[in-house]
Amino acid sequence: MINRKYSLDEDYFSTIDSEAKAYWLGMLASDGNVRFRKHDTCGEFRLGLMNSDKNHLVKFKECLGYGGPIRSEDGMSVLSIYSTKMCNELISLGI
């Protein structure tokens, strides 16, 4: 098991069995991305929204049980999460 800096339910997208999970999957499909950087093997997924919609990212963090920050980048609020397991699952779900 990997030592995590922040808490995270890495099994959240293992099974899409609720409206909330389907909603967040759709949000990631429209406003998010998944990437693997060449210099390491860790996957990262991000969801960026206008600062006025930051409260949606707060709700997403709660669903994921994520304890990390929401950052401000270029006038947007961005939630960036590192988890190879979750990235692989999101890719298999079409993200």
CSV table of C-alpha atoms in Angstrom, one decimal:
chain,number,residue,atom,x,y,z
A,1,MET,CA,0.0,0.0,0.0
A,2,ILE,CA,1.2,3.5,-0.9
A,3,ASN,CA,1.6,6.1,1.8
A,4,ARG,CA,-0.8,8.9,1.0
A,5,LYS,CA,-0.3,12.5,2.0
A,6,TYR,CA,-4.1,13.0,2.0
A,7,SER,CA,-6.9,10.6,2.7
A,8,LEU,CA,-8.8,9.2,-0.4
A,9,ASP,CA,-11.3,6.5,-1.1
A,10,GLU,CA,-9.4,4.9,-4.0
A,11,ASP,CA,-12.3,2.5,-4.6
A,12,TYR,CA,-14.9,5.3,-5.3
A,13,PHE,CA,-15.0,4.6,-9.1
A,14,SER,CA,-14.5,0.9,-8.9
A,15,THR,CA,-18.2,0.4,-9.3
A,16,ILE,CA,-20.6,3.0,-10.6
A,17,ASP,CA,-23.6,2.1,-8.5
A,18,SER,CA,-25.1,5.5,-7.6
A,19,GLU,CA,-26.3,8.7,-9.2
A,20,ALA,CA,-23.6,10.6,-7.4
A,21,LYS,CA,-20.8,8.5,-8.9
A,22,ALA,CA,-22.4,8.8,-12.4
A,23,TYR,CA,-22.7,12.5,-11.9
A,24,TRP,CA,-19.0,12.9,-11.0
A,25,LEU,CA,-17.9,10.7,-13.8
A,26,GLY,CA,-19.8,13.0,-16.2
A,27,MET,CA,-18.2,16.0,-14.7
A,28,LEU,CA,-14.8,14.5,-15.2
A,29,ALA,CA,-15.7,13.6,-18.8
A,30,SER,CA,-16.7,17.2,-19.5
A,31,ASP,CA,-14.3,19.3,-17.4
A,32,GLY,CA,-11.6,17.0,-16.2
A,33,ASN,CA,-8.7,15.0,-17.5
A,34,VAL,CA,-6.5,12.0,-16.6
A,35,ARG,CA,-2.7,11.9,-17.2
A,36,PHE,CA,0.4,9.9,-16.6
A,37,ARG,CA,3.6,11.9,-16.5
A,38,LYS,CA,6.6,10.4,-18.3
A,39,HIS,CA,9.0,11.0,-15.3
A,40,ASP,CA,7.0,8.9,-12.9
A,41,THR,CA,4.3,6.2,-13.0
A,42,CYS,CA,1.8,7.9,-10.8
A,43,GLY,CA,-1.5,8.9,-12.5
A,44,GLU,CA,-3.2,12.2,-11.8
A,45,PHE,CA,-6.8,13.2,-12.5
A,46,ARG,CA,-8.0,16.8,-12.3
A,47,LEU,CA,-11.3,18.6,-12.3
A,48,GLY,CA,-11.2,22.3,-13.0
A,49,LEU,CA,-14.2,24.7,-12.7
A,50,MET,CA,-14.8,28.4,-12.6
A,51,ASN,CA,-14.1,29.9,-9.1
A,52,SER,CA,-17.8,30.6,-8.8
A,53,ASP,CA,-18.4,26.8,-8.9
A,54,LYS,CA,-15.8,25.9,-6.3
A,55,ASN,CA,-18.6,24.5,-4.0
A,56,HIS,CA,-19.0,21.6,-6.6
A,57,LEU,CA,-15.4,20.7,-6.0
A,58,VAL,CA,-15.9,20.8,-2.2
A,59,LYS,CA,-18.8,18.3,-2.7
A,60,PHE,CA,-16.6,16.1,-5.0
A,61,LYS,CA,-13.9,16.1,-2.3
A,62,GLU,CA,-16.4,14.9,0.3
A,63,CYS,CA,-17.7,12.1,-1.9
A,64,LEU,CA,-14.1,10.9,-2.5
A,65,GLY,CA,-13.1,11.3,1.1
A,66,TYR,CA,-10.2,13.4,-0.1
A,67,GLY,CA,-8.4,15.5,2.4
A,68,GLY,CA,-6.2,17.5,0.0
A,69,PRO,CA,-6.6,21.1,-1.1
A,70,ILE,CA,-8.5,22.8,-3.9
A,71,ARG,CA,-6.1,25.1,-5.7
A,72,SER,CA,-6.7,28.3,-7.6
A,73,GLU,CA,-5.1,28.3,-11.1
A,74,ASP,CA,-5.6,31.0,-13.7
A,75,GLY,CA,-9.0,32.1,-12.3
A,76,MET,CA,-10.2,28.5,-11.9
A,77,SER,CA,-10.6,26.2,-8.9
A,78,VAL,CA,-8.8,22.9,-9.5
A,79,LEU,CA,-8.9,19.6,-7.7
A,80,SER,CA,-5.9,17.5,-8.5
A,81,ILE,CA,-5.7,13.9,-7.2
A,82,TYR,CA,-2.8,11.5,-7.6
A,83,SER,CA,-3.9,7.9,-7.7
A,84,THR,CA,-2.7,5.4,-10.4
A,85,LYS,CA,-5.5,3.0,-9.4
A,86,MET,CA,-8.2,5.6,-9.9
A,87,CYS,CA,-6.7,6.9,-13.1
A,88,ASN,CA,-6.7,3.4,-14.6
A,89,GLU,CA,-10.3,2.9,-13.6
A,90,LEU,CA,-11.3,6.3,-15.0
A,91,ILE,CA,-9.6,5.5,-18.3
A,92,SER,CA,-11.4,2.1,-18.5
A,93,LEU,CA,-14.6,4.1,-18.0
A,94,GLY,CA,-13.8,6.4,-20.9
A,95,ILE,CA,-12.3,9.4,-19.3
